[in-house]
Amino acid sequence: MSLRTTACLCEERRRENMITPSQIREKNLSTVQSGGYDKEEVNALLAQIVESYQAVYDENKELYRKMEILAGKIEEYRSEEDSIKTALITAQKMADRIAKDAKEKAEEKLSASAATAQQTVTDAKEKADKMVAEARTYAANFTKEKQDAAESIITEAEAKANDAIDGAKVVAQEMLNQAKQLSEELMSKAKSEKAYHEQLIEKLRSESKSFKDSLLSLYESQMDRLGDMVDLKPQVDEDQAHIDSVESEMNQIISNIDEINKLQSQTVDAPTEEAAAQAPTAENTKGDTDDDQVDQIIDEIEEKQAPAASPEEVSSALNAFTEDEITPLDENAPTISEIDEEPELEQVPPQQEEKTLFDDQAAMPFEDYFHVKSGDERTSETISLTAPDEDEYEEEEGSSKLRGFFKKKK
């Protein structure tokens, strides 16, 4: 008995014993005059039972329909299984027969080839023996004149062989000289590039030191000017600590460049022809690795450049700039005279220097860190190190005298 037939019989027996929703609807309950249930409550309960039972009944019908579909699929798969097995057996027999035929044909061809080879060897041996016998007979019949002619031919052949050997030696020597010259050129180029990189690193050190000194002098002059108006000693200490950290990071970059230069010099000084042949490729790969390391170090510096302000500082700063009322002054606080005119800031004269490494580039190497760019010296991320515009010091109603300094950069 198949699975589908068994499922059908079980479903029919279950349906015979199951009450249908229509039977529940048509069921009439007898009522009594005393001690009976409320008719409305009983009807409401029966309606609820009918609704719930209807859902279960419909779901049961849907499940039975799906079960019939699955049973039919199983029967189809079982019927197809036998045909698949038969096809596999037939294919296996066919493969075995083909392999057997191929093996027999290969053995036949191998036997025929062996017989042919043996016959060829026999024929060749016979011909060789015949030729040797004829040659011996012919040589035995040579006279003294033939021997002299043979000696002259041998002498001429030896002369030609010696000439050929001498020519080969000359060609080999020329090739060796060319290889040595190429190796020397590659080594010279590698050494010159090494010297260039050393000069470049030394120039970078001097330029970075000059740039750092000029930047520090400008920053200190600005902080001195602002220190006359507001007590910024904690901020100055914090900025000085930040500058020290930047200086340590720059020293770390220079030390990393020195280590890279040492590794490169060790690679260039290896006196092997293989290293000389692969010098350009290795140098390019090394240069790419150095650039990647420098970029990674600069990215780490940028992540550490500005410490995040605490929520309390941000909230107090926003409240201070959005309040309409004047903040009362502490009685014990020092008195600061009102600024009627904006101070004249010292203009740092441009330094007349020769063309440096920074002039050859489209942007200075530290512009992303200090946010100082040519043509756009003020950004929206940090406080500008240049003097503010004149209109930023103009006083407006409800604004501070120092609004130009703390104003958000556009």
mmCIF file with all atom_site columns, N, CA and C in Angstrom, residues 129-178:
data_model
loop_
_atom_site.group_PDB
_atom_site.id
_atom_site.type_symbol
_atom_site.label_atom_id
_atom_site.label_alt_id
_atom_site.label_comp_id
_atom_site.label_asym_id
_atom_site.label_entity_id
_atom_site.label_seq_id
_atom_site.pdbx_PDB_ins_code
_atom_site.Cartn_x
_atom_site.Cartn_y
_atom_site.Cartn_z
_atom_site.occupancy
_atom_site.B_iso_or_equiv
_atom_site.pdbx_formal_charge
_atom_site.auth_seq_id
_atom_site.auth_comp_id
_atom_site.auth_asym_id
_atom_site.auth_atom_id
_atom_site.pdbx_PDB_model_num
ATOM 1   N N  . ASP A 1 129 ? 76.535  -2.704 -40.527 1.00 0.00 ? 129 ASP A N  1
ATOM 2   C CA . ASP A 1 129 ? 77.615  -3.688 -40.672 1.00 0.00 ? 129 ASP A CA 1
ATOM 3   C C  . ASP A 1 129 ? 78.140  -3.728 -42.108 1.00 0.00 ? 129 ASP A C  1
ATOM 4   N N  . LYS A 1 130 ? 77.198  -3.619 -43.041 1.00 0.00 ? 130 LYS A N  1
ATOM 5   C CA . LYS A 1 130 ? 77.598  -3.635 -44.451 1.00 0.00 ? 130 LYS A CA 1
ATOM 6   C C  . LYS A 1 130 ? 78.428  -2.412 -44.784 1.00 0.00 ? 130 LYS A C  1
ATOM 7   N N  . MET A 1 131 ? 77.982  -1.248 -44.309 1.00 0.00 ? 131 MET A N  1
ATOM 8   C CA . MET A 1 131 ? 78.731  -0.024 -44.587 1.00 0.00 ? 131 MET A CA 1
ATOM 9   C C  . MET A 1 131 ? 80.102  -0.053 -43.924 1.00 0.00 ? 131 MET A C  1
ATOM 10  N N  . VAL A 1 132 ? 80.182  -0.601 -42.713 1.00 0.00 ? 132 VAL A N  1
ATOM 11  C CA . VAL A 1 132 ? 81.482  -0.698 -42.029 1.00 0.00 ? 132 VAL A CA 1
ATOM 12  C C  . VAL A 1 132 ? 82.434  -1.611 -42.797 1.00 0.00 ? 132 VAL A C  1
ATOM 13  N N  . ALA A 1 133 ? 81.894  -2.703 -43.279 1.00 0.00 ? 133 ALA A N  1
ATOM 14  C CA . ALA A 1 133 ? 82.742  -3.627 -44.046 1.00 0.00 ? 133 ALA A CA 1
ATOM 15  C C  . ALA A 1 133 ? 83.237  -2.973 -45.329 1.00 0.00 ? 133 ALA A C  1
ATOM 16  N N  . GLU A 1 134 ? 82.327  -2.255 -46.003 1.00 0.00 ? 134 GLU A N  1
ATOM 17  C CA . GLU A 1 134 ? 82.741  -1.569 -47.227 1.00 0.00 ? 134 GLU A CA 1
ATOM 18  C C  . GLU A 1 134 ? 83.770  -0.490 -46.930 1.00 0.00 ? 134 GLU A C  1
ATOM 19  N N  . ALA A 1 135 ? 83.560  0.226  -45.839 1.00 0.00 ? 135 ALA A N  1
ATOM 20  C CA . ALA A 1 135 ? 84.512  1.278  -45.487 1.00 0.00 ? 135 ALA A CA 1
ATOM 21  C C  . ALA A 1 135 ? 85.878  0.700  -45.161 1.00 0.00 ? 135 ALA A C  1
ATOM 22  N N  . ARG A 1 136 ? 85.890  -0.396 -44.428 1.00 0.00 ? 136 ARG A N  1
ATOM 23  C CA . ARG A 1 136 ? 87.174  -1.027 -44.106 1.00 0.00 ? 136 ARG A CA 1
ATOM 24  C C  . ARG A 1 136 ? 87.892  -1.503 -45.388 1.00 0.00 ? 136 ARG A C  1
ATOM 25  N N  . THR A 1 137 ? 87.108  -2.060 -46.309 1.00 0.00 ? 137 THR A N  1
ATOM 26  C CA . THR A 1 137 ? 87.704  -2.510 -47.573 1.00 0.00 ? 137 THR A CA 1
ATOM 27  C C  . THR A 1 137 ? 88.253  -1.332 -48.358 1.00 0.00 ? 137 THR A C  1
ATOM 28  N N  . TYR A 1 138 ? 87.474  -0.248 -48.386 1.00 0.00 ? 138 TYR A N  1
ATOM 29  C CA . TYR A 1 138 ? 87.906  0.943  -49.118 1.00 0.00 ? 138 TYR A CA 1
ATOM 30  C C  . TYR A 1 138 ? 89.124  1.566  -48.467 1.00 0.00 ? 138 TYR A C  1
ATOM 31  N N  . ALA A 1 139 ? 89.162  1.593  -47.136 1.00 0.00 ? 139 ALA A N  1
ATOM 32  C CA . ALA A 1 139 ? 90.308  2.176  -46.435 1.00 0.00 ? 139 ALA A CA 1
ATOM 33  C C  . ALA A 1 139 ? 91.567  1.330  -46.618 1.00 0.00 ? 139 ALA A C  1
ATOM 34  N N  . ALA A 1 140 ? 91.368  0.040  -46.667 1.00 0.00 ? 140 ALA A N  1
ATOM 35  C CA . ALA A 1 140 ? 92.538  -0.836 -46.836 1.00 0.00 ? 140 ALA A CA 1
ATOM 36  C C  . ALA A 1 140 ? 93.185  -0.662 -48.192 1.00 0.00 ? 140 ALA A C  1
ATOM 37  N N  . ASN A 1 141 ? 92.377  -0.234 -49.166 1.00 0.00 ? 141 ASN A N  1
ATOM 38  C CA . ASN A 1 141 ? 92.890  -0.065 -50.533 1.00 0.00 ? 141 ASN A CA 1
ATOM 39  C C  . ASN A 1 141 ? 93.506  1.299  -50.777 1.00 0.00 ? 141 ASN A C  1
ATOM 40  N N  . PHE A 1 142 ? 93.432  2.196  -49.728 1.00 0.00 ? 142 PHE A N  1
ATOM 41  C CA . PHE A 1 142 ? 94.050  3.524  -49.915 1.00 0.00 ? 142 PHE A CA 1
ATOM 42  C C  . PHE A 1 142 ? 95.568  3.390  -50.001 1.00 0.00 ? 142 PHE A C  1
ATOM 43  N N  . THR A 1 143 ? 96.145  4.191  -50.855 1.00 0.00 ? 143 THR A N  1
ATOM 44  C CA . THR A 1 143 ? 97.608  4.217  -51.012 1.00 0.00 ? 143 THR A CA 1
ATOM 45  C C  . THR A 1 143 ? 98.197  5.319  -50.161 1.00 0.00 ? 143 THR A C  1
ATOM 46  N N  . LYS A 1 144 ? 99.520  5.438  -50.240 1.00 0.00 ? 144 LYS A N  1
ATOM 47  C CA . LYS A 1 144 ? 100.216 6.456  -49.459 1.00 0.00 ? 144 LYS A CA 1
ATOM 48  C C  . LYS A 1 144 ? 99.770  7.858  -49.840 1.00 0.00 ? 144 LYS A C  1
ATOM 49  N N  . GLU A 1 145 ? 99.454  8.089  -51.164 1.00 0.00 ? 145 GLU A N  1
ATOM 50  C CA . GLU A 1 145 ? 98.990  9.411  -51.587 1.00 0.00 ? 145 GLU A CA 1
ATOM 51  C C  . GLU A 1 145 ? 97.666  9.775  -50.912 1.00 0.00 ? 145 GLU A C  1
ATOM 52  N N  . LYS A 1 146 ? 96.804  8.753  -50.765 1.00 0.00 ? 146 LYS A N  1
ATOM 53  C CA . LYS A 1 146 ? 95.530  9.022  -50.102 1.00 0.00 ? 146 LYS A CA 1
ATOM 54  C C  . LYS A 1 146 ? 95.735  9.365  -48.632 1.00 0.00 ? 146 LYS A C  1
ATOM 55  N N  . GLN A 1 147 ? 96.730  8.715  -48.023 1.00 0.00 ? 147 GLN A N  1
ATOM 56  C CA . GLN A 1 147 ? 97.010  9.033  -46.629 1.00 0.00 ? 147 GLN A CA 1
ATOM 57  C C  . GLN A 1 147 ? 97.497  10.480 -46.477 1.00 0.00 ? 147 GLN A C  1
ATOM 58  N N  . ASP A 1 148 ? 98.373  10.920 -47.410 1.00 0.00 ? 148 ASP A N  1
ATOM 59  C CA . ASP A 1 148 ? 98.835  12.311 -47.373 1.00 0.00 ? 148 ASP A CA 1
ATOM 60  C C  . ASP A 1 148 ? 97.678  13.289 -47.555 1.00 0.00 ? 148 ASP A C  1
ATOM 61  N N  . ALA A 1 149 ? 96.781  12.941 -48.497 1.00 0.00 ? 149 ALA A N  1
ATOM 62  C CA . ALA A 1 149 ? 95.616  13.808 -48.712 1.00 0.00 ? 149 ALA A CA 1
ATOM 63  C C  . ALA A 1 149 ? 94.745  13.878 -47.453 1.00 0.00 ? 149 ALA A C  1
ATOM 64  N N  . ALA A 1 150 ? 94.620  12.737 -46.791 1.00 0.00 ? 150 ALA A N  1
ATOM 65  C CA . ALA A 1 150 ? 93.821  12.721 -45.556 1.00 0.00 ? 150 ALA A CA 1
ATOM 66  C C  . ALA A 1 150 ? 94.465  13.573 -44.475 1.00 0.00 ? 150 ALA A C  1
ATOM 67  N N  . GLU A 1 151 ? 95.808  13.492 -44.382 1.00 0.00 ? 151 GLU A N  1
ATOM 68  C CA . GLU A 1 151 ? 96.495  14.308 -43.381 1.00 0.00 ? 151 GLU A CA 1
ATOM 69  C C  . GLU A 1 151 ? 96.327  15.800 -43.660 1.00 0.00 ? 151 GLU A C  1
ATOM 70  N N  . SER A 1 152 ? 96.399  16.170 -44.950 1.00 0.00 ? 152 SER A N  1
ATOM 71  C CA . SER A 1 152 ? 96.194  17.584 -45.295 1.00 0.00 ? 152 SER A CA 1
ATOM 72  C C  . SER A 1 152 ? 94.768  18.034 -44.957 1.00 0.00 ? 152 SER A C  1
ATOM 73  N N  . ILE A 1 153 ? 93.828  17.164 -45.220 1.00 0.00 ? 153 ILE A N  1
ATOM 74  C CA . ILE A 1 153 ? 92.429  17.514 -44.886 1.00 0.00 ? 153 ILE A CA 1
ATOM 75  C C  . ILE A 1 153 ? 92.258  17.678 -43.382 1.00 0.00 ? 153 ILE A C  1
ATOM 76  N N  . ILE A 1 154 ? 92.904  16.784 -42.615 1.00 0.00 ? 154 ILE A N  1
ATOM 77  C CA . ILE A 1 154 ? 92.805  16.876 -41.153 1.00 0.00 ? 154 ILE A CA 1
ATOM 78  C C  . ILE A 1 154 ? 93.427  18.171 -40.649 1.00 0.00 ? 154 ILE A C  1
ATOM 79  N N  . THR A 1 155 ? 94.566  18.514 -41.231 1.00 0.00 ? 155 THR A N  1
ATOM 80  C CA . THR A 1 155 ? 95.227  19.761 -40.826 1.00 0.00 ? 155 THR A CA 1
ATOM 81  C C  . THR A 1 155 ? 94.342  20.976 -41.110 1.00 0.00 ? 155 THR A C  1
ATOM 82  N N  . GLU A 1 156 ? 93.744  20.988 -42.285 1.00 0.00 ? 156 GLU A N  1
ATOM 83  C CA . GLU A 1 156 ? 92.847  22.100 -42.640 1.00 0.00 ? 156 GLU A CA 1
ATOM 84  C C  . GLU A 1 156 ? 91.636  22.160 -41.710 1.00 0.00 ? 156 GLU A C  1
ATOM 85  N N  . ALA A 1 157 ? 91.099  20.983 -41.385 1.00 0.00 ? 157 ALA A N  1
ATOM 86  C CA . ALA A 1 157 ? 89.941  20.952 -40.480 1.00 0.00 ? 157 ALA A CA 1
ATOM 87  C C  . ALA A 1 157 ? 90.305  21.466 -39.098 1.00 0.00 ? 157 ALA A C  1
ATOM 88  N N  . GLU A 1 158 ? 91.491  21.074 -38.618 1.00 0.00 ? 158 GLU A N  1
ATOM 89  C CA . GLU A 1 158 ? 91.927  21.566 -37.314 1.00 0.00 ? 158 GLU A CA 1
ATOM 90  C C  . GLU A 1 158 ? 92.095  23.078 -37.317 1.00 0.00 ? 158 GLU A C  1
ATOM 91  N N  . ALA A 1 159 ? 92.613  23.613 -38.429 1.00 0.00 ? 159 ALA A N  1
ATOM 92  C CA . ALA A 1 159 ? 92.774  25.067 -38.519 1.00 0.00 ? 159 ALA A CA 1
ATOM 93  C C  . ALA A 1 159 ? 91.413  25.770 -38.477 1.00 0.00 ? 159 ALA A C  1
ATOM 94  N N  . LYS A 1 160 ? 90.465  25.215 -39.244 1.00 0.00 ? 160 LYS A N  1
ATOM 95  C CA . LYS A 1 160 ? 89.118  25.813 -39.232 1.00 0.00 ? 160 LYS A CA 1
ATOM 96  C C  . LYS A 1 160 ? 88.489  25.720 -37.841 1.00 0.00 ? 160 LYS A C  1
ATOM 97  N N  . ALA A 1 161 ? 88.691  24.571 -37.181 1.00 0.00 ? 161 ALA A N  1
ATOM 98  C CA . ALA A 1 161 ? 88.127  24.417 -35.835 1.00 0.00 ? 161 ALA A CA 1
ATOM 99  C C  . ALA A 1 161 ? 88.729  25.423 -34.866 1.00 0.00 ? 161 ALA A C  1
ATOM 100 N N  . ASN A 1 162 ? 90.032  25.623 -34.976 1.00 0.00 ? 162 ASN A N  1
ATOM 101 C CA . ASN A 1 162 ? 90.685  26.599 -34.097 1.00 0.00 ? 162 ASN A CA 1
ATOM 102 C C  . ASN A 1 162 ? 90.172  28.014 -34.359 1.00 0.00 ? 162 ASN A C  1
ATOM 103 N N  . ASP A 1 163 ? 89.973  28.329 -35.656 1.00 0.00 ? 163 ASP A N  1
ATOM 104 C CA . ASP A 1 163 ? 89.422  29.645 -35.985 1.00 0.00 ? 163 ASP A CA 1
ATOM 105 C C  . ASP A 1 163 ? 88.020  29.819 -35.395 1.00 0.00 ? 163 ASP A C  1
ATOM 106 N N  . ALA A 1 164 ? 87.220  28.757 -35.520 1.00 0.00 ? 164 ALA A N  1
ATOM 107 C CA . ALA A 1 164 ? 85.859  28.835 -34.966 1.00 0.00 ? 164 ALA A CA 1
ATOM 108 C C  . ALA A 1 164 ? 85.887  29.009 -33.457 1.00 0.00 ? 164 ALA A C  1
ATOM 109 N N  . ILE A 1 165 ? 86.797  28.303 -32.789 1.00 0.00 ? 165 ILE A N  1
ATOM 110 C CA . ILE A 1 165 ? 86.903  28.420 -31.330 1.00 0.00 ? 165 ILE A CA 1
ATOM 111 C C  . ILE A 1 165 ? 87.333  29.827 -30.934 1.00 0.00 ? 165 ILE A C  1
ATOM 112 N N  . ASP A 1 166 ? 88.308  30.373 -31.668 1.00 0.00 ? 166 ASP A N  1
ATOM 113 C CA . ASP A 1 166 ? 88.756  31.739 -31.372 1.00 0.00 ? 166 ASP A CA 1
ATOM 114 C C  . ASP A 1 166 ? 87.623  32.754 -31.561 1.00 0.00 ? 166 ASP A C  1
ATOM 115 N N  . GLY A 1 167 ? 86.862  32.575 -32.652 1.00 0.00 ? 167 GLY A N  1
ATOM 116 C CA . GLY A 1 167 ? 85.727  33.489 -32.870 1.00 0.00 ? 167 GLY A CA 1
ATOM 117 C C  . GLY A 1 167 ? 84.693  33.386 -31.765 1.00 0.00 ? 167 GLY A C  1
ATOM 118 N N  . ALA A 1 168 ? 84.419  32.146 -31.323 1.00 0.00 ? 168 ALA A N  1
ATOM 119 C CA . ALA A 1 168 ? 83.453  31.963 -30.230 1.00 0.00 ? 168 ALA A CA 1
ATOM 120 C C  . ALA A 1 168 ? 83.946  32.609 -28.948 1.00 0.00 ? 168 ALA A C  1
ATOM 121 N N  . LYS A 1 169 ? 85.254  32.499 -28.676 1.00 0.00 ? 169 LYS A N  1
ATOM 122 C CA . LYS A 1 169 ? 85.802  33.138 -27.480 1.00 0.00 ? 169 LYS A CA 1
ATOM 123 C C  . LYS A 1 169 ? 85.652  34.650 -27.538 1.00 0.00 ? 169 LYS A C  1
ATOM 124 N N  . VAL A 1 170 ? 85.887  35.222 -28.735 1.00 0.00 ? 170 VAL A N  1
ATOM 125 C CA . VAL A 1 170 ? 85.753  36.678 -28.882 1.00 0.00 ? 170 VAL A CA 1
ATOM 126 C C  . VAL A 1 170 ? 84.314  37.122 -28.619 1.00 0.00 ? 170 VAL A C  1
ATOM 127 N N  . VAL A 1 171 ? 83.360  36.365 -29.217 1.00 0.00 ? 171 VAL A N  1
ATOM 128 C CA . VAL A 1 171 ? 81.942  36.713 -29.019 1.00 0.00 ? 171 VAL A CA 1
ATOM 129 C C  . VAL A 1 171 ? 81.547  36.589 -27.553 1.00 0.00 ? 171 VAL A C  1
ATOM 130 N N  . ALA A 1 172 ? 82.023  35.504 -26.913 1.00 0.00 ? 172 ALA A N  1
ATOM 131 C CA . ALA A 1 172 ? 81.701  35.314 -25.496 1.00 0.00 ? 172 ALA A CA 1
ATOM 132 C C  . ALA A 1 172 ? 82.284  36.428 -24.646 1.00 0.00 ? 172 ALA A C  1
ATOM 133 N N  . GLN A 1 173 ? 83.516  36.847 -24.970 1.00 0.00 ? 173 GLN A N  1
ATOM 134 C CA . GLN A 1 173 ? 84.138  37.925 -24.209 1.00 0.00 ? 173 GLN A CA 1
ATOM 135 C C  . GLN A 1 173 ? 83.378  39.236 -24.389 1.00 0.00 ? 173 GLN A C  1
ATOM 136 N N  . GLU A 1 174 ? 82.925  39.494 -25.618 1.00 0.00 ? 174 GLU A N  1
ATOM 137 C CA . GLU A 1 174 ? 82.138  40.709 -25.858 1.00 0.00 ? 174 GLU A CA 1
ATOM 138 C C  . GLU A 1 174 ? 80.835  40.686 -25.069 1.00 0.00 ? 174 GLU A C  1
ATOM 139 N N  . MET A 1 175 ? 80.155  39.525 -25.081 1.00 0.00 ? 175 MET A N  1
ATOM 140 C CA . MET A 1 175 ? 78.912  39.414 -24.312 1.00 0.00 ? 175 MET A CA 1
ATOM 141 C C  . MET A 1 175 ? 79.174  39.605 -22.825 1.00 0.00 ? 175 MET A C  1
ATOM 142 N N  . LEU A 1 176 ? 80.277  39.032 -22.331 1.00 0.00 ? 176 LEU A N  1
ATOM 143 C CA . LEU A 1 176 ? 80.610  39.200 -20.918 1.00 0.00 ? 176 LEU A CA 1
ATOM 144 C C  . LEU A 1 176 ? 80.903  40.663 -20.593 1.00 0.00 ? 176 LEU A C  1
ATOM 145 N N  . ASN A 1 177 ? 81.626  41.338 -21.491 1.00 0.00 ? 177 ASN A N  1
ATOM 146 C CA . ASN A 1 177 ? 81.921  42.757 -21.266 1.00 0.00 ? 177 ASN A CA 1
ATOM 147 C C  . ASN A 1 177 ? 80.649  43.595 -21.255 1.00 0.00 ? 177 ASN A C  1
ATOM 148 N N  . GLN A 1 178 ? 79.726  43.277 -22.197 1.00 0.00 ? 178 GLN A N  1
ATOM 149 C CA . GLN A 1 178 ? 78.456  44.008 -22.220 1.00 0.00 ? 178 GLN A CA 1
ATOM 150 C C  . GLN A 1 178 ? 77.670  43.784 -20.924 1.00 0.00 ? 178 GLN A C  1
#
